[in-house]
Amino acid sequence: MTIKLLLSKIRRIDFEKYGPLFALAILFIISAIASPYFIKTRNLLNILRQVSYTGIIGLGMTFVIISGGIDLSVGSMTALVGGIMILTLNHFGGGVSAILMVLLVGILLGAGAGALNGIIITKGRVAPFIVTLGTMAVYRSLTLYISNAGEFRSNSNLYPELGMGAFLEIPNPVWIFFLLAILCSIILNYTKFGRYVRAVGSNDKVATYSGIRVDRVRFLTYVLVGVMVAVSALLLSSRLNSISSSNAAVNYELDAIAAVIIGGTAMSGGSGTVFGTVIGAIILGIVNNMLNMLGISPYLQGTVKGLVIIGAVLIQKKKKRS
Amino acid sequence: MTIKLLLSKIRRIDFEKYGPLFALAILFIISAIASPYFIKTRNLLNILRQVSYTGIIGLGMTFVIISGGIDLSVGSMTALVGGIMILTLNHFGGGVSAILMVLLVGILLGAGAGALNGIIITKGRVAPFIVTLGTMAVYRSLTLYISNAGEFRSNSNLYPELGMGAFLEIPNPVWIFFLLAILCSIILNYTKFGRYVRAVGSNDKVATYSGIRVDRVRFLTYVLVGVMVAVSALLLSSRLNSISSSNAAVNYELDAIAAVIIGGTAMSGGSGTVFGTVIGAIILGIVNNMLNMLGISPYLQGTVKGLVIIGAVLIQKKKKRS
Amino acid sequence: MDPVAEKEIPLLEVKGISKEFSGVRVLDRVSFSLSRGEIFGIIGENGAGKSTLIKIISGIYHPTEGSLLFEGKSVTVRDAETAHKMGINLIPQEFNLIPEMTVSENIFLGKELRNRWFLDKRAMIEKTRSLLEHLRSDIAADARIESLSVAQKQMVEFAKALASESKLLILDEPTTVLTRKEIDILFEIMRQAKQSGVAMIYISHKLKEVKEICDKVMVLRDGKLISIESSEHLGVHDMATKMVGRELSQIFPPKAKPQEDTVLQVRNLSVPNCLEGVSFDLKRGEILGFAGLVGAGRTELAETLIGIRKKSAGTILLNGKEVYVKNPTRAFASGLAYLSEDRQGSGILTAFGITENITLTSLKRYSRFLLKKKEEALKAQEYVRKFDIKAASLKTRLEFFSGGNQQKVSFAKSLDSDPQIILIDEPTRGIDVQAKHEMYRFIHSLVEGGLSCVLISSEMEEVIGMSNRVVVMKEGRITGILTGDQINEEEIMFYATGLKGVA
Amino acid sequence: PKIRIGVSIPTADHGWTGGINWWAQKAIKEWQAKDPDVTFFLVTADSPAKQVADVEDLMVKGIDALVILAHDSAPLTPIVEKVYNEGIFVVSVDRGLTKPVEHVYVAGDNPGLGRVSAEWMAKELNYKGSIVVLEGIPCVINSERVDAFNEVMKKYPNIKILDSQPAYWSTQKGLEIMENYLQKYDKIDAVWAQDDDVLKGVLQAYKESRRKDILFFLGGAGSKEIIKMVMDGDKQVRADVTYPPSMIGTGISMAVMSLRGEKLNGFYQNQIPSKIILAAELITVGNAKSYYEPDSIF
Ligand SMILES: Nc1ncnc2c1ncn2[C@@H]1O[C@H](COP(=O)(O)OP(=O)(O)OP(=O)(O)O)[C@@H](O)[C@H]1O
Ligand SMILES: Nc1ncnc2c1ncn2[C@@H]1O[C@H](COP(=O)(O)OP(=O)(O)OP(=O)(O)O)[C@@H](O)[C@H]1O
Ligand SMILES: [Mg+2]
Ligand SMILES: [Mg+2]
C-alpha cells in the first residue's frame, strides 16, 4: 500500500514537472537525427537567443496565466516600450548614462503599461482577454503614431553591444533569459506573492476568504509581465539598434502564451511552473529552426508548427494520465 | 418592500440583458451627432453588411464561449473553407447546381474542421486556446499550400449575386445574419442542447453528475461554430468572388470574440446571450465606420478602437453593479 | 490594562445588526455579546440567517445597519484580512480550500511563515504536522487537497483555523461530515481552546452536540433573535421547538416493508484503489443503509454504480438483467438516480435558478423540439411546495440560497428523473431538524411507492432509524450486512472498525 | 469646383506600407495646401474585407475619385467595379484589379524588380556562385518577384540557389532566417533579401556570425537607410532596386489632375495615361544621391 502510494506519487510528480522536458527530449532527438546542422553549438546558441525575447515575456506571462488571466497586449507593448527606449537613448546621447536612463524609462514604462492593463481588469472587472485585446490595439497604434509608422533608429555604437554581445560564449539575451527564469521561479515557489498567484488562479473566492487581496495580486502579475516586456524590448531594440513600429514584436503574445502552455501551465490557472515555460519556449524555437533547416515548403510550415504545439501538449497529457 | 423588490428586479434583468443595447444606444447617438453621413440608410446598411461576416461566426462563438471554450481558428478556417468553396464552384462550372454543391461541401468542411478542433479538445483534454491556436496555423497554412499562396478566384457570374445581392433593399448577408441569430437564440434558450451548453460552462462536474455528456456538448459547440464559419465563408467568397489565401478573414477570430464579449457573455462561460453578440458585432461595426467617417488619423484608429472595445464592456459592468 | 477589568468587557458585542440582500431582509436587528472562553451556539432553521450573521462578523459581508464592538472598541470589519488581523477566524460552511494546493499550503494561506523574503516551507510543514497530530489525523502535510475525502478536508479546515492565533473562532456546521470519533476529538480541542480563553461561535443542526459543547445557545428564526439561553437549562426538544416555532412530532417514520423482488444485484464489483469485491442485493421498496468510517468507499461505490468511475471487475444486474453503465446518462436512463454528497461541487449549478437545476437531469422529458418551459416551471413549483424551498423566485440563482435550501433543490433534481432506484449520499448534511424530518418522511413515502433506496450516511441515527438492512463498509470492502436487531450503533462500529466481520 | 477624393490603402504593416502611408499623407497635405477646393478622405485597412468596407464608407461620403492600393486584386474587384460603374474616377495603384475597372493604373514593376535584381547579381557574381533568397509574405506580389528572379537565374547554370524561404518582409524574421542559413551553408556568395527591412536583419546576422565569405547583399524597394549605405560606398551593399512607395502620391496627383481637367506636362494627349508603370530602377553608388529622401520614413 505505501509502496503503491509512493510509486503513484513519483509518477505524478514526474510527469507534471518533467512532461515538457520529456517532449523537448523527443523533439531534440528527432531534430538531431533529421538535420546534421542541428546539434552544432552555434546553432543551439542561435536557437536559445532567438527564443529569449518571447521567452522572457513568457516568464511574466506564466504568472498572469497561473493567476487565471491572459495578456494579449505584450507584443504591441514590446514595440511601444522599445520605441520609446530608442527615443530616450537618442535624447540622452547614446552613452553609458543614456543606456541606464533607457533601462529606467523602459522598466517604468513597461510596468506602467502593465499596470494600466491590471487596473482596468481588476477595478473595471472586465475580462483580461478583452482588456488586453483592446490595449493590444492601443499600444500598437500609439507606436505607429509616435513614429509616423516608420522606424525608431539609434545611432549609438554602445547600445547594440548589449543585445549583440556574449559572455563566456553565451549571448547576453540567453544569460538574461536564464537568470530571470531562476528569479521568477524563486518568486513563484518561495515567496508569498507566488503562492498567492496560484491561490487566486485556483479559486479567487477562497483566496478572498483567506484574507488575500485578490485584486492586488492580479494587478501585480500584469505589472510583472510589463517589466518582463521592458527587458525583452531592451534586448530586442539593442540587438537591432532600431524598432520598426509596424513590425516589431508582432505575434509575440501568441509565442509567449504558447510557450507557457506547452510548458504545462493550465489555461484555467492555479498551477504551472516557470521551468516549464523555459522548456516550452525552447521547443517552439527548435520547431522554427528545424522548419528552416529542413527546408519544408514555406506554405506548410504553419501546419507543422501548429501540429507540434498541439502534439507537445498532448504528449504531456497522455503521460500524465497513464 | 414589494415595490423595492420589483424595482431591484427590473434593474437587474435590465442591465444583464440590455446592457449591450445600452452601450449601442450611446454609441449610436454619439455617432449620429458626430457625422452627418452616419444615419444615412445606405451607411447603416453598409455597417450591417460589414459586420455580418464576423457576426455570423460570433453567433457560433457565443456557444463555444458559454460552454467555457474558445476558438481562435475561425479566421483561418474561413479562408480554408472559402478557398475550397471556390475550387468546388469552378470544378462544377459555376451554375446553380454548382452553388448548391458549394454550400454542401462548405458546410461539411466547416463542420469537419470544427469537429477536428472539438475532438482534440475533448478527447485529448488539451486547452481550447492551445488547440485552436495550433489549428489556426494549420488551416491557414493549408490554404496557402493549396493555392500556392495566391488567390482562389471564380469566374462565375452567378456566385457574386449571392453575396452582393439584396432582398427588400436589405443585403443578403444581413438577412442571413439576422435569421441565423434568431435560430441560434432559439437553440440557446429553448433546446436541450442550449441548456446543456450553459450547464457545462457553468460547472462541468455538476453537468457530468447530472448525466450530461459533457464532451459531446463541447464537441458540438465547435461543430456549430464550424458550420457558422462555412456560412460566413460562403457569403464572403461570393461577395469578393475570390478568397486570398494569405489575407482573407485574418483576425476574424478577434472580431468574433470581441463581439461575443462586448455582447455581455462572460469569458469564464456559463452565461451569455446570442442577442448580445449581435449587438456586440454592430458596436464594432459602428466604431470602424466612424473611424473612417470622421477621418481619424490612421495611426490612431487602433487607439480609438481599443478604447471603445474596453469602454463598451466597462459601461455594462458599471451599469450592472449600480 | 487591569486583568479584572479586561475580563468584564465582552470580547465581541453585536448591536442591532441587520442585513438585506436586494431588498430582502435576512437579518433583523440581532444583538448579543460574547465573552472570552465562551462557546456560543447558534441554531435555527435553514435560511434563518446564521451563516449571514457570522459572515458579517468575519468581514465577508457588510451589515445594512448595526455595529460591532470588539474588545470594547467599535470596529468596522472591512474584509477577511482585517478580521484575521483582529483574531477572528472562520471555518465556513462550504469548503474553502484550494484543491491544487497541498495541505500545508492551504493551512497557511494568507498567513505564510517567512524568513525574510522567502517562505519558510519547512517550518510550515513542521507546524502542519504538529497541528494534524493534535487533531489526531493521519493526513500527510504535503498531500494535495483534491486527493482528500470530504471529512479529511474538514480536518484541514480545522487545522487552518487553529494555525492562526484566534481570539474568536467561528465554526459553521463543522461536524456534518465527521464521525463520532472525530467529533469527540474536535470537542476536546474546542475545550482546550476554551481553557486558553478563545471564544467560539458554533453553528450546527445537531442539537445534541450543541447542548453538549455550548455554554449559551441563541435561536434565530427568519432573521430574528428568538432567545439566548444557557444550554444547561435548555433541552434538545425545547431547542427544536423554539427553532420551528411549534411542537415537533416523532423524527423517523415507521420503517417501510420491502417487497420480495430484487431490483439491484451487485456482484464482485471492484475499482482499483477504491473498491474490492463488493456484492449486495437491493429489494423493491427497501432502504438499504450504508455505514462506515470516513474513507470507507461508500461514495466511490455510488459513483461506480452510476458510471462515473470505471469498474475493473464485477457485474451489475438491474431487475435480473445485466447492465453496462458506461456513463451517468446511461445509468439515469436505466432508472438510477444519485444525490451527491458534495452539493456545490457536483450537485447543483450555483449560477442557475431552481427550475433549471431541477430539470437538468430529466431535461429530455421537457423537450420535444423545443423546451416546454411552462411544464418545467410547473414541476419546479411543485417541488418548491413539496419541500418548502425558500426562495425569492424560481429564477433566483442558487448561490444566494442557504445550504439547506440548496440541498432541497439538489434532492428534487435527483428525483425528477423518476428513478426506480435512488442512491442517496449524505442526504441531511447541513439540513435543519424540520427539513430533516420532512426529508425522512419523503424518502419513506417514495419507498412505500415502490422506489428502492440506497442510503449512504455518516449519521448513525439516520442509518439506524431509516434502514431495513445496513451494509457496513471498511476500506473499500463490505465487512458485514446487518439485519433486524443487529442494527445498532455498537454492532455497526464493530464492523466499521474491523473488529467484526471479514477484513 | 469642389473635388472630393477617397484614398484607400493598407495599414502600415511593414516598412514599405509604412512608406505608402507616409507618402499618401504627404501628397494629400501638399495638394490641400495648393488647392483648398480639394478634400481628401484617407482610410487604411488591415485586410481585404476591411478595405471593401472602407470603400463602401467612402461611397457614402460621395467621392468624385477613388485612389486605391488594393490589399489583394480579386476581392477588391467587385466593389471597385461598383464604384467605377457609378461614374467615379478610379485610380488603382500597385496591385492591379482582375477586370479593367480603373481609369488609371499606376504601379511599380514587380517582375521587373526580380529581373533587375537577378541580372545585377548575376553580373556581380561573374555568372557563378551560390546564393540564398529571403522571400516576402507568401502572396502574389512575392511570387511575381521571385518567379521573375528565378527565370533569369535559370539562364546561368553556374549560379546555384541554395535556399529560398519567406521572411515576411520583417527585419526580425530576416535575422532569424539568415542565422539559420549561416548555420546550414558553409559557403554563401551572395544574398537576395528582396526587401530592405529584411536586409537589415540579414546584415545583422552576418555581422554577428563574424563570417567573411559573403561578397554582397541585395535588398529591394529603396529604403532611405539602405540607399544611404549605397551612397556611402558600402562594400557589401552596393546596390538597391526601387519599388517606390511614392507611387501612391503619383496616383493621388493623377486623380486630382484628371478631375481638374489638366494634362501631363510634356504629353500631347489630353487625358492622363491609363497605365503608368514605374521602372524598377537600379540604384548604385553613382546615382544614389538622387534617390535619397532624408525626411521620408522609409
Ligand atoms: N449573497 C446573498 N444574496 C442574496 N441572498 C442571500 C445571500 N446570502 C444569503 N442569502 C439569503 O439569506 C438567507 C439566510 O441565509 P444563511 O446562509 O445565513 O442561512 P443559514 O441560517 O446559514 O441556513 P443553513 O442552515 O441552511 O446554512 C437565505 O434566505 C438566503 O437565501
Ligand atoms: N480523487 C481521489 N484520488 C485519490 N484517492 C481518492 C480520491 N477520492 C477519494 N479517494 C480515496 O478513496 C477513499 C474513499 O473516499 P471517501 O472518503 O469519499 O469514502 P466515503 O466512504 O464515501 O466517505 P464519506 O463518509 O466521507 O462519504 C479514501 O481513502 C479517499 O482518500
Ligand atoms: Mg448556513
Ligand atoms: Mg462519501
JSON list of C-alpha atoms in Angstrom, two decimals, chain C residues 100 210 418:
[
{"chain": "C", "resi": 100, "resn": "GLU", "atom": "CA", "xyz": [-4.46, 22.17, -6.35]},
{"chain": "C", "resi": 210, "resn": "VAL", "atom": "CA", "xyz": [-24.93, 21.93, 20.61]},
{"chain": "C", "resi": 418, "resn": "ASP", "atom": "CA", "xyz": [-38.43, 9.34, -11.90]}
]
